[in-house]
mmCIF file of C-alpha atoms in Angstrom:
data_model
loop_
_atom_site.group_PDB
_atom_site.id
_atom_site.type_symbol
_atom_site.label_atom_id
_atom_site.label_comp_id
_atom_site.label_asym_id
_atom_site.label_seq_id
_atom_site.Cartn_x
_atom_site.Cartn_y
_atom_site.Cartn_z
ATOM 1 C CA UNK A 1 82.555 91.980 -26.233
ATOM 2 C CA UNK A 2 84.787 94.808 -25.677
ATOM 3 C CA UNK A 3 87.064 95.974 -23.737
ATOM 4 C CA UNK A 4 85.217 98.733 -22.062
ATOM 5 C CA UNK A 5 82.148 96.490 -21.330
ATOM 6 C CA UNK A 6 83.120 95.653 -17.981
ATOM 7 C CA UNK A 7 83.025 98.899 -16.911
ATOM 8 C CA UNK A 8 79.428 99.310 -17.361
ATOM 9 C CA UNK A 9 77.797 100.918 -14.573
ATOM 10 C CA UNK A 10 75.895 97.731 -12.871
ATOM 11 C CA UNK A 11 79.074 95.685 -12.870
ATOM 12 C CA UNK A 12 81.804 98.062 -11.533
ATOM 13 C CA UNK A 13 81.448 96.865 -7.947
ATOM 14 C CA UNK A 14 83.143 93.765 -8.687
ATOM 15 C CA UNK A 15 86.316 95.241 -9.150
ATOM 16 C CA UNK A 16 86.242 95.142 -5.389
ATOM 17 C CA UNK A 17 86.026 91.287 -4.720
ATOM 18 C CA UNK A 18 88.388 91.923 -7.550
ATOM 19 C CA UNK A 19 91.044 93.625 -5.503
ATOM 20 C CA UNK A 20 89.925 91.607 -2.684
ATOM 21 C CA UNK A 21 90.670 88.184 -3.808
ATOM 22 C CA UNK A 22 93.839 89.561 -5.535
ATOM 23 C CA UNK A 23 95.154 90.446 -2.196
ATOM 24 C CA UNK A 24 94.139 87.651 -0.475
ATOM 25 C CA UNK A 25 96.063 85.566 -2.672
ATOM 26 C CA UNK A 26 98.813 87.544 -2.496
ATOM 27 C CA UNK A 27 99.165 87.667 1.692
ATOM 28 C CA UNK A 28 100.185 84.301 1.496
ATOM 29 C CA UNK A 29 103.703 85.394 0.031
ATOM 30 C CA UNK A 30 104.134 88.293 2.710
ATOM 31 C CA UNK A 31 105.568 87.645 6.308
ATOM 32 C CA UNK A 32 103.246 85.875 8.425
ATOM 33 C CA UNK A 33 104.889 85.557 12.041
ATOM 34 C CA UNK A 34 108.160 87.478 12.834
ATOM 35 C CA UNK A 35 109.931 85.674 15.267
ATOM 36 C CA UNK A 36 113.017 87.129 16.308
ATOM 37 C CA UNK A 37 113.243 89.267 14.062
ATOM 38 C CA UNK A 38 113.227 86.311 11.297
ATOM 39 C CA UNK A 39 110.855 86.606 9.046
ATOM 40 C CA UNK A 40 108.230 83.526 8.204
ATOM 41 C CA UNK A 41 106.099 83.781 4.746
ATOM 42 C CA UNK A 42 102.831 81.760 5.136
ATOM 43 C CA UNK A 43 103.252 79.634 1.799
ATOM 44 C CA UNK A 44 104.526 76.187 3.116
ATOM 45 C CA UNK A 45 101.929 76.323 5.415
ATOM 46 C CA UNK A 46 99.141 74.762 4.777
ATOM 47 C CA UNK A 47 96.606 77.811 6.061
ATOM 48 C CA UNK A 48 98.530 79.708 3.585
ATOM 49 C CA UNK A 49 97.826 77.397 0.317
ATOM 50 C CA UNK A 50 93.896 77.464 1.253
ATOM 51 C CA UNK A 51 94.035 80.843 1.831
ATOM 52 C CA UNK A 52 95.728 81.501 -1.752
ATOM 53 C CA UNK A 53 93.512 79.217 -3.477
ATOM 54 C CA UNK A 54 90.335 81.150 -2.047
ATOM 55 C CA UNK A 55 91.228 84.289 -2.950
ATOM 56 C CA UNK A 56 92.344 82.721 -6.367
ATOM 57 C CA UNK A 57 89.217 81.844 -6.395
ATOM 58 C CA UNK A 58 87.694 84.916 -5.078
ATOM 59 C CA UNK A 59 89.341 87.290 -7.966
ATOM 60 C CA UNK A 60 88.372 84.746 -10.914
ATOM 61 C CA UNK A 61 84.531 84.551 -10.120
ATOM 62 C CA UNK A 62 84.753 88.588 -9.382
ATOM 63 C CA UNK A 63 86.349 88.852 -13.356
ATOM 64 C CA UNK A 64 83.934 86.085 -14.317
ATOM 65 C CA UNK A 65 81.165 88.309 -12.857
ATOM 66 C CA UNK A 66 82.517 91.436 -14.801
ATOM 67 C CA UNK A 67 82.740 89.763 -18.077
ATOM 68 C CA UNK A 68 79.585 88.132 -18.126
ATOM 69 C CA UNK A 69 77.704 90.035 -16.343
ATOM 70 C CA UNK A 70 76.300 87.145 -13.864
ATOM 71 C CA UNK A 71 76.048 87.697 -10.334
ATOM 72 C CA UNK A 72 78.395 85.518 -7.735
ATOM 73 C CA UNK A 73 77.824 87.344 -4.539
ATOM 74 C CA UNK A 74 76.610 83.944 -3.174
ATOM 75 C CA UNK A 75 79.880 82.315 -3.839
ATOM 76 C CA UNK A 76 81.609 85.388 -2.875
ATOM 77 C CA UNK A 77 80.508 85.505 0.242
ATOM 78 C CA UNK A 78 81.063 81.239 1.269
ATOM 79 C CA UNK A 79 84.553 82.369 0.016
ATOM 80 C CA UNK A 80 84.755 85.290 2.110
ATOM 81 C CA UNK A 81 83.688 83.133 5.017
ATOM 82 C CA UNK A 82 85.937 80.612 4.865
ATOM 83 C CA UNK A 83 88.899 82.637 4.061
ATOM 84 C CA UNK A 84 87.843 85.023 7.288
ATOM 85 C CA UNK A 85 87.902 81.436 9.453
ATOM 86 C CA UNK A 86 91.294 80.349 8.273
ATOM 87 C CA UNK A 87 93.025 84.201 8.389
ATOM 88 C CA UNK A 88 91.937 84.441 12.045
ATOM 89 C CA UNK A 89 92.461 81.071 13.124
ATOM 90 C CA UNK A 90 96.128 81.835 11.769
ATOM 91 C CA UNK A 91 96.219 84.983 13.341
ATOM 92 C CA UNK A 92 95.365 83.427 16.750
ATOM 93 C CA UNK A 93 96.960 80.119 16.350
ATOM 94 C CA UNK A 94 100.599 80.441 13.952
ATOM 95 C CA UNK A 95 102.407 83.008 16.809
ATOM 96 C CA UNK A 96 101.980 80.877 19.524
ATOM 97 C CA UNK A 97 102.885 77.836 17.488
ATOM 98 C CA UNK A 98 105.628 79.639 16.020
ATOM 99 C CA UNK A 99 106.412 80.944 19.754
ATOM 100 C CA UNK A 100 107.005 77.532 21.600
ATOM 101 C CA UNK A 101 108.656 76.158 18.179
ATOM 102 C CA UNK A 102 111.218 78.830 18.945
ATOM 103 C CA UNK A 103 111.267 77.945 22.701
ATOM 104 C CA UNK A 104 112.184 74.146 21.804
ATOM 105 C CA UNK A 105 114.882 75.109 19.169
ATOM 106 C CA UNK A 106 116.350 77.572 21.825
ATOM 107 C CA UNK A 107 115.843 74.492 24.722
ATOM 108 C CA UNK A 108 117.833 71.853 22.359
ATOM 109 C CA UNK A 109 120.582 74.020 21.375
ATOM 110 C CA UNK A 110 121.259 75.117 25.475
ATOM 111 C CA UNK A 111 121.060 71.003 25.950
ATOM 112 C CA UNK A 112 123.197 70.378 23.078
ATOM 113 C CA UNK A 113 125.669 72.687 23.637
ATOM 114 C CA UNK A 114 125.798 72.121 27.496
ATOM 115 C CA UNK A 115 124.776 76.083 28.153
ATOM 116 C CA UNK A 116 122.716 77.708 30.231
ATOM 117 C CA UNK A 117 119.499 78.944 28.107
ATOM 118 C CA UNK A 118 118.802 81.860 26.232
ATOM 119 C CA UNK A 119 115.928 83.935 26.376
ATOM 120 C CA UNK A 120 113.287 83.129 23.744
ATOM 121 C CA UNK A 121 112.496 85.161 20.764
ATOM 122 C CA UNK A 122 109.555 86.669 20.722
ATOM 123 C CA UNK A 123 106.851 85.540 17.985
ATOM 124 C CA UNK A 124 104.543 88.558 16.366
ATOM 125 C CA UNK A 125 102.189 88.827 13.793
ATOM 126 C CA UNK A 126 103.373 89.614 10.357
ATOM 127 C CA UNK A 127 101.872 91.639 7.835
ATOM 128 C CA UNK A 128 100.639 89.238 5.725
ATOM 129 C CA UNK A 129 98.215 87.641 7.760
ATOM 130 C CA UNK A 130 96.356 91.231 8.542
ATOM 131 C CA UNK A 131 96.636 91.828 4.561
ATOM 132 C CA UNK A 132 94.830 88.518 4.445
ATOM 133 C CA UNK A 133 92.108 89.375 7.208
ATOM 134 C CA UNK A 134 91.064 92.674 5.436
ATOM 135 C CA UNK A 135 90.958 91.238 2.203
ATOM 136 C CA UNK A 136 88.417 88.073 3.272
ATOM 137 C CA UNK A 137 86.475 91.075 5.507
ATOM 138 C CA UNK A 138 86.087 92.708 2.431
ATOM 139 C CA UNK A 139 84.707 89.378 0.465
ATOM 140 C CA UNK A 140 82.590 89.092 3.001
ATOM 141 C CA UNK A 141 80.931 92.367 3.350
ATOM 142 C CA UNK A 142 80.389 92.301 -0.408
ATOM 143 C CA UNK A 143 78.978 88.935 -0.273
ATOM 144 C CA UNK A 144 76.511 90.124 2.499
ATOM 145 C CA UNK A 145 75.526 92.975 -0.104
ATOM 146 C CA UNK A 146 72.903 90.224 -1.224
ATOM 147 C CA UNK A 147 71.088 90.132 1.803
ATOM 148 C CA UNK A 148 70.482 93.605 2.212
ATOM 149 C CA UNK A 149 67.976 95.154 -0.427
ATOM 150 C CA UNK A 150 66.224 98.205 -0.418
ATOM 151 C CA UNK A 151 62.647 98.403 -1.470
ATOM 152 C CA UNK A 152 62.011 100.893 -4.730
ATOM 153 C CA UNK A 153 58.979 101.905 -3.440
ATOM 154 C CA UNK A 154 57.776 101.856 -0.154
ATOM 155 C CA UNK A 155 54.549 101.548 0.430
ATOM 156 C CA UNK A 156 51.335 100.257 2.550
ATOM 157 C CA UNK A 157 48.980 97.687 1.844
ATOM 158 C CA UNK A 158 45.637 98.869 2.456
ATOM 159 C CA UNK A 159 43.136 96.212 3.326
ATOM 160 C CA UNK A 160 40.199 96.245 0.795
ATOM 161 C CA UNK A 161 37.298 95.644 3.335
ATOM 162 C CA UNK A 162 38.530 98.654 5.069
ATOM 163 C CA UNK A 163 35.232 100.540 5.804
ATOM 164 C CA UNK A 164 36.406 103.995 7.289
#
């Protein structure tokens, strides 16, 4: 097989789960919640491992799919799915978790050092976890290329006891 096989013309869309699953599995290394202007990468969390592993996952089947010329858009897609359930459960859960983390580290530090408290620092949404939503919307809109198929040739069946 050579080199230039995989970019036949049937096969080429894969390079999109291709990119897809590359940056999926590369959102895990980018900030995930900025809290106080402290950056937090998503890679000891556990979110972020699954995440990585999916779109791991996601870009081997896509250069699986371009080498042998074997359709995964099933598997794409459960990929796509699950990796679109964990990014937005982090991106609704991991701020406010990082938020009230912040709150009790600010709380124990006023009661340890006998002062009046501090406001809290304010917990956003990194980067990485919107890198990580595209990427899994983009799995699963190519996965969901299955279901939609266009006839070649439209046409109307005509009954055959049709008498007019």
């Amino acid at each position: 097989m050579s080199a230039g096989g995989i970019f036949r013309p049937g096969m080429r869309a894969y390079f999109i789960p291709l990119a897809a699953g590359v940056a999926l599995a590369a959102s895990v290394f980018l900030p995930w919640v900025i809290v106080g202007g402290v950056s937090m990468a998503g890679v000891p969390d556990l979110a972020a491992l699954w995440a990585g592993g999916l779109g791991v996952l996601a870009a081997i089947l896509a250069a699986l799919s371009l080498v042998t010329r074997k359709n995964s858009r099933h598997p794409l897609l459960i990929i796509g799915l699950f990796a679109l359930g964990i990014m937005f459960l982090s991106w609704r859960i991991i701020p406010r978790t990082a938020g009230e983390r912040a709150l009790t580290i600010s709380q124990a530090f006023a009661i340890v050092e006998n002062t009046p408290m501090t406001t809290t620092p304010m917990a956003t949404v990194g980067a990485g976890i919107y890198v990580g939503l595209v990427a899994s919307v983009v799995l699963v809109a190519f996965g969901l290329t299955i279901v939609v198929k266009r006839a070649a040739v439209p046409y109307v069946v005509e009954s055959p006891d049709d008498d007019v």
